[in-house]
PDB file of C-alpha atoms in Angstrom:
ATOM      1  CA  UNK A   1      35.741 175.657-200.910  1.00 57.00           C
ATOM      2  CA  UNK A   2      35.629 179.369-200.824  1.00 80.00           C
ATOM      3  CA  UNK A   3      38.623 181.607-201.495  1.00 83.00           C
ATOM      4  CA  UNK A   4      39.447 182.341-197.863  1.00 82.00           C
ATOM      5  CA  UNK A   5      39.530 178.656-196.910  1.00 84.00           C
ATOM      6  CA  UNK A   6      41.800 177.858-199.866  1.00 81.00           C
ATOM      7  CA  UNK A   7      44.218 180.642-198.909  1.00 81.00           C
ATOM      8  CA  UNK A   8      44.322 179.470-195.291  1.00 80.00           C
ATOM      9  CA  UNK A   9      44.991 175.895-196.436  1.00 78.00           C
ATOM     10  CA  UNK A  10      47.769 177.120-198.748  1.00 74.00           C
ATOM     11  CA  UNK A  11      49.396 179.128-195.935  1.00 67.00           C
ATOM     12  CA  UNK A  12      49.296 176.118-193.624  1.00 72.00           C
ATOM     13  CA  UNK A  13      50.855 173.870-196.260  1.00 67.00           C
ATOM     14  CA  UNK A  14      53.596 176.396-196.997  1.00 67.00           C
ATOM     15  CA  UNK A  15      54.438 176.792-193.314  1.00 64.00           C
ATOM     16  CA  UNK A  16      54.419 173.028-192.583  1.00 61.00           C
ATOM     17  CA  UNK A  17      57.890 171.760-191.566  1.00 56.00           C
ATOM     18  CA  UNK A  18      59.668 170.265-194.520  1.00 55.00           C
ATOM     19  CA  UNK A  19      61.279 166.866-194.020  1.00 49.00           C
ATOM     20  CA  UNK A  20      63.560 165.482-196.681  1.00 53.00           C
ATOM     21  CA  UNK A  21      62.064 162.732-198.801  1.00 56.00           C
ATOM     22  CA  UNK A  22      65.300 162.030-200.603  1.00 63.00           C
ATOM     23  CA  UNK A  23      68.451 160.329-199.446  1.00 66.00           C
ATOM     24  CA  UNK A  24      72.071 161.227-199.965  1.00 81.00           C
ATOM     25  CA  UNK A  25      72.978 157.626-199.108  1.00 85.00           C
ATOM     26  CA  UNK A  26      70.877 154.490-199.682  1.00 87.00           C
ATOM     27  CA  UNK A  27      71.726 151.246-197.867  1.00 89.00           C
ATOM     28  CA  UNK A  28      70.241 147.934-199.088  1.00 89.00           C
ATOM     29  CA  UNK A  29      70.438 145.233-196.400  1.00 88.00           C
ATOM     30  CA  UNK A  30      71.211 141.700-197.559  1.00 85.00           C
ATOM     31  CA  UNK A  31      68.960 138.994-196.100  1.00 82.00           C
ATOM     32  CA  UNK A  32      71.738 136.651-194.955  1.00 81.00           C
ATOM     33  CA  UNK A  33      75.530 136.924-195.028  1.00 82.00           C
ATOM     34  CA  UNK A  34      78.572 134.886-194.061  1.00 79.00           C
ATOM     35  CA  UNK A  35      81.362 137.405-193.409  1.00 77.00           C
ATOM     36  CA  UNK A  36      84.851 136.343-194.537  1.00 72.00           C
ATOM     37  CA  UNK A  37      86.649 137.106-191.243  1.00 72.00           C
ATOM     38  CA  UNK A  38      86.147 138.032-187.591  1.00 73.00           C
ATOM     39  CA  UNK A  39      85.743 141.803-188.207  1.00 83.00           C
ATOM     40  CA  UNK A  40      82.296 142.483-189.614  1.00 87.00           C
ATOM     41  CA  UNK A  41      81.858 145.720-191.551  1.00 88.00           C
ATOM     42  CA  UNK A  42      78.831 147.354-193.154  1.00 89.00           C
ATOM     43  CA  UNK A  43      80.135 146.327-196.603  1.00 88.00           C
ATOM     44  CA  UNK A  44      79.563 142.686-195.590  1.00 87.00           C
ATOM     45  CA  UNK A  45      75.939 143.334-194.547  1.00 88.00           C
ATOM     46  CA  UNK A  46      74.681 145.720-197.199  1.00 89.00           C
ATOM     47  CA  UNK A  47      75.102 147.401-200.551  1.00 88.00           C
ATOM     48  CA  UNK A  48      75.792 151.112-200.067  1.00 89.00           C
ATOM     49  CA  UNK A  49      74.804 153.607-202.759  1.00 87.00           C
ATOM     50  CA  UNK A  50      76.022 157.170-202.333  1.00 83.00           C
ATOM     51  CA  UNK A  51      78.883 159.542-203.071  1.00 84.00           C
ATOM     52  CA  UNK A  52      82.265 157.774-203.243  1.00 86.00           C
ATOM     53  CA  UNK A  53      83.589 159.558-200.143  1.00 88.00           C
ATOM     54  CA  UNK A  54      80.557 158.938-197.927  1.00 87.00           C
ATOM     55  CA  UNK A  55      79.927 155.466-199.378  1.00 87.00           C
ATOM     56  CA  UNK A  56      83.461 154.312-198.541  1.00 89.00           C
ATOM     57  CA  UNK A  57      83.214 155.812-195.071  1.00 90.00           C
ATOM     58  CA  UNK A  58      79.976 153.888-194.408  1.00 90.00           C
ATOM     59  CA  UNK A  59      81.178 150.639-196.012  1.00 90.00           C
ATOM     60  CA  UNK A  60      84.237 150.512-193.733  1.00 90.00           C
ATOM     61  CA  UNK A  61      82.333 151.014-190.453  1.00 90.00           C
ATOM     62  CA  UNK A  62      83.034 148.085-188.103  1.00 89.00           C
ATOM     63  CA  UNK A  63      80.011 146.515-186.398  1.00 87.00           C
ATOM     64  CA  UNK A  64      80.411 146.147-182.624  1.00 85.00           C
ATOM     65  CA  UNK A  65      80.321 142.571-181.263  1.00 81.00           C
ATOM     66  CA  UNK A  66      77.562 143.468-178.795  1.00 82.00           C
ATOM     67  CA  UNK A  67      75.169 143.963-181.730  1.00 81.00           C
ATOM     68  CA  UNK A  68      75.987 140.470-183.022  1.00 79.00           C
ATOM     69  CA  UNK A  69      74.884 138.550-179.923  1.00 76.00           C
ATOM     70  CA  UNK A  70      71.509 137.610-181.450  1.00 80.00           C
ATOM     71  CA  UNK A  71      72.925 136.826-184.922  1.00 82.00           C
ATOM     72  CA  UNK A  72      70.923 139.664-186.543  1.00 85.00           C
ATOM     73  CA  UNK A  73      71.617 143.280-187.404  1.00 88.00           C
ATOM     74  CA  UNK A  74      68.345 145.113-187.883  1.00 88.00           C
ATOM     75  CA  UNK A  75      67.588 148.459-189.507  1.00 87.00           C
ATOM     76  CA  UNK A  76      67.380 150.372-186.205  1.00 88.00           C
ATOM     77  CA  UNK A  77      70.727 149.019-184.966  1.00 89.00           C
ATOM     78  CA  UNK A  78      72.463 149.900-188.232  1.00 90.00           C
ATOM     79  CA  UNK A  79      70.907 153.359-188.320  1.00 88.00           C
ATOM     80  CA  UNK A  80      72.191 153.992-184.780  1.00 88.00           C
ATOM     81  CA  UNK A  81      75.698 152.915-185.830  1.00 87.00           C
ATOM     82  CA  UNK A  82      75.617 155.158-188.923  1.00 88.00           C
ATOM     83  CA  UNK A  83      74.238 158.169-187.045  1.00 85.00           C
ATOM     84  CA  UNK A  84      77.727 159.044-185.793  1.00 83.00           C
ATOM     85  CA  UNK A  85      79.433 158.469-189.141  1.00 86.00           C
ATOM     86  CA  UNK A  86      77.694 160.940-191.459  1.00 84.00           C
ATOM     87  CA  UNK A  87      75.357 163.910-191.326  1.00 82.00           C
ATOM     88  CA  UNK A  88      73.868 163.096-194.733  1.00 84.00           C
ATOM     89  CA  UNK A  89      70.350 161.661-195.113  1.00 84.00           C
ATOM     90  CA  UNK A  90      70.474 157.849-194.986  1.00 86.00           C
ATOM     91  CA  UNK A  91      67.641 155.533-196.014  1.00 86.00           C
ATOM     92  CA  UNK A  92      67.927 151.832-195.211  1.00 87.00           C
ATOM     93  CA  UNK A  93      65.934 149.281-197.235  1.00 86.00           C
ATOM     94  CA  UNK A  94      65.362 145.878-195.643  1.00 85.00           C
ATOM     95  CA  UNK A  95      64.464 144.903-192.106  1.00 85.00           C
ATOM     96  CA  UNK A  96      67.475 142.877-190.927  1.00 86.00           C
ATOM     97  CA  UNK A  97      70.506 140.834-191.946  1.00 87.00           C
ATOM     98  CA  UNK A  98      71.055 137.347-190.508  1.00 85.00           C
ATOM     99  CA  UNK A  99      74.738 136.686-189.885  1.00 84.00           C
ATOM    100  CA  UNK A 100      75.989 133.109-190.173  1.00 79.00           C
ATOM    101  CA  UNK A 101      79.549 132.107-189.425  1.00 66.00           C
ATOM    102  CA  UNK A 102      81.778 130.173-191.794  1.00 54.00           C
ATOM    103  CA  UNK A 103      83.346 128.460-188.773  1.00 47.00           C
ATOM    104  CA  UNK A 104      81.754 125.732-186.667  1.00 39.00           C
ATOM    105  CA  UNK A 105      80.364 128.289-184.184  1.00 44.00           C
ATOM    106  CA  UNK A 106      77.517 130.364-185.593  1.00 44.00           C
ATOM    107  CA  UNK A 107      77.309 134.006-184.551  1.00 46.00           C
ATOM    108  CA  UNK A 108      75.177 134.350-181.442  1.00 45.00           C
ATOM    109  CA  UNK A 109      75.313 130.595-180.674  1.00 45.00           C
ATOM    110  CA  UNK A 110      77.554 128.550-178.407  1.00 42.00           C
ATOM    111  CA  UNK A 111      78.857 125.081-179.219  1.00 43.00           C
ATOM    112  CA  UNK A 112      79.535 123.290-182.462  1.00 46.00           C
ATOM    113  CA  UNK A 113      77.059 122.619-185.244  1.00 50.00           C
ATOM    114  CA  UNK A 114      77.865 118.911-185.304  1.00 56.00           C
ATOM    115  CA  UNK A 115      76.025 118.484-181.969  1.00 67.00           C
ATOM    116  CA  UNK A 116      72.857 120.214-183.181  1.00 76.00           C
ATOM    117  CA  UNK A 117      69.829 117.961-183.246  1.00 84.00           C
ATOM    118  CA  UNK A 118      66.049 118.067-182.878  1.00 87.00           C
ATOM    119  CA  UNK A 119      63.671 115.534-181.398  1.00 89.00           C
ATOM    120  CA  UNK A 120      60.067 114.637-182.204  1.00 91.00           C
ATOM    121  CA  UNK A 121      57.702 117.291-180.849  1.00 91.00           C
ATOM    122  CA  UNK A 122      60.332 120.094-180.637  1.00 90.00           C
ATOM    123  CA  UNK A 123      59.132 123.537-181.743  1.00 89.00           C
ATOM    124  CA  UNK A 124      61.400 124.989-184.437  1.00 88.00           C
ATOM    125  CA  UNK A 125      61.626 128.029-186.676  1.00 86.00           C
ATOM    126  CA  UNK A 126      60.986 127.141-190.322  1.00 87.00           C
ATOM    127  CA  UNK A 127      62.638 129.449-192.871  1.00 83.00           C
ATOM    128  CA  UNK A 128      61.199 129.122-196.381  1.00 83.00           C
ATOM    129  CA  UNK A 129      63.296 130.679-199.166  1.00 78.00           C
ATOM    130  CA  UNK A 130      61.695 131.067-202.575  1.00 76.00           C
ATOM    131  CA  UNK A 131      63.859 133.060-204.970  1.00 67.00           C
ATOM    132  CA  UNK A 132      65.038 135.568-202.363  1.00 65.00           C
ATOM    133  CA  UNK A 133      61.676 135.952-200.635  1.00 74.00           C
ATOM    134  CA  UNK A 134      62.090 134.631-197.103  1.00 76.00           C
ATOM    135  CA  UNK A 135      59.205 133.618-194.833  1.00 82.00           C
ATOM    136  CA  UNK A 136      59.670 132.490-191.231  1.00 83.00           C
ATOM    137  CA  UNK A 137      57.097 130.487-189.299  1.00 86.00           C
ATOM    138  CA  UNK A 138      56.963 128.048-186.395  1.00 89.00           C
ATOM    139  CA  UNK A 139      56.429 124.303-186.633  1.00 90.00           C
ATOM    140  CA  UNK A 140      56.641 121.035-184.705  1.00 93.00           C
ATOM    141  CA  UNK A 141      59.217 118.365-185.596  1.00 93.00           C
ATOM    142  CA  UNK A 142      57.661 115.087-186.814  1.00 93.00           C
ATOM    143  CA  UNK A 143      60.821 112.993-187.109  1.00 90.00           C
ATOM    144  CA  UNK A 144      64.132 113.562-185.267  1.00 89.00           C
ATOM    145  CA  UNK A 145      67.285 114.609-187.070  1.00 89.00           C
ATOM    146  CA  UNK A 146      70.789 116.014-186.755  1.00 87.00           C
ATOM    147  CA  UNK A 147      72.549 118.978-188.362  1.00 83.00           C
ATOM    148  CA  UNK A 148      72.406 118.822-192.167  1.00 83.00           C
ATOM    149  CA  UNK A 149      69.741 116.103-192.294  1.00 88.00           C
ATOM    150  CA  UNK A 150      66.270 116.440-193.838  1.00 91.00           C
ATOM    151  CA  UNK A 151      63.579 116.774-191.192  1.00 92.00           C
ATOM    152  CA  UNK A 152      59.793 116.674-191.515  1.00 92.00           C
ATOM    153  CA  UNK A 153      57.965 119.536-189.780  1.00 92.00           C
ATOM    154  CA  UNK A 154      54.243 120.002-189.156  1.00 93.00           C
ATOM    155  CA  UNK A 155      53.042 123.585-189.649  1.00 90.00           C
ATOM    156  CA  UNK A 156      49.803 125.177-188.494  1.00 86.00           C
ATOM    157  CA  UNK A 157      46.822 123.608-190.211  1.00 85.00           C
ATOM    158  CA  UNK A 158      48.533 120.183-190.071  1.00 87.00           C
ATOM    159  CA  UNK A 159      50.466 120.833-193.305  1.00 90.00           C
ATOM    160  CA  UNK A 160      53.777 118.967-193.381  1.00 91.00           C
ATOM    161  CA  UNK A 161      56.956 120.168-195.042  1.00 91.00           C
ATOM    162  CA  UNK A 162      60.510 118.801-195.363  1.00 91.00           C
ATOM    163  CA  UNK A 163      63.591 120.910-194.737  1.00 90.00           C
ATOM    164  CA  UNK A 164      67.228 120.766-193.683  1.00 89.00           C
ATOM    165  CA  UNK A 165      68.269 121.310-190.050  1.00 87.00           C
ATOM    166  CA  UNK A 166      70.724 124.202-190.365  1.00 80.00           C
ATOM    167  CA  UNK A 167      71.018 125.472-186.800  1.00 76.00           C
ATOM    168  CA  UNK A 168      69.683 124.933-183.317  1.00 75.00           C
ATOM    169  CA  UNK A 169      65.902 125.044-183.697  1.00 80.00           C
ATOM    170  CA  UNK A 170      66.126 126.227-187.318  1.00 83.00           C
ATOM    171  CA  UNK A 171      64.871 124.337-190.389  1.00 87.00           C
ATOM    172  CA  UNK A 172      65.582 125.758-193.873  1.00 86.00           C
ATOM    173  CA  UNK A 173      63.328 124.988-196.844  1.00 85.00           C
ATOM    174  CA  UNK A 174      64.291 126.013-200.374  1.00 77.00           C
ATOM    175  CA  UNK A 175      61.459 126.084-202.896  1.00 75.00           C
TER     176      UNK A 175
END
């Protein structure tokens, strides 16, 4: 490049809007939580790293029940909640937190878990957990089962896997 082109490129780079690439507060979403009581706060869903004042303010934010209807709090929902709490730069790591209830009624579901069952041919979500790495896929039930029982599921490619029925249409596999 000649000198003039380099100077023009330098001027453009210097005048480019600067966006922060650092964070004053970092939030690490947990993959799945069972909150201890009815009021769900950010401290139940995530680990918050920041100044003590701002960190405590964010940890104690109460999550609105309307966000819990699907049983998940994702990054965008949490960022929207935190937008009104602090003006500091916040970075959220993780895509979503699944919320399970300690009671008989799971968050976002109606009815009791004891009545949960699957029949042969039902399509279910298979959640494979291997040391904290979680993969979700779809599968077809091979043998019927009730809540807490081991169920055989056929995945794509005709591969079969065994897992525990943990919720309506949800099979958990721990490797």
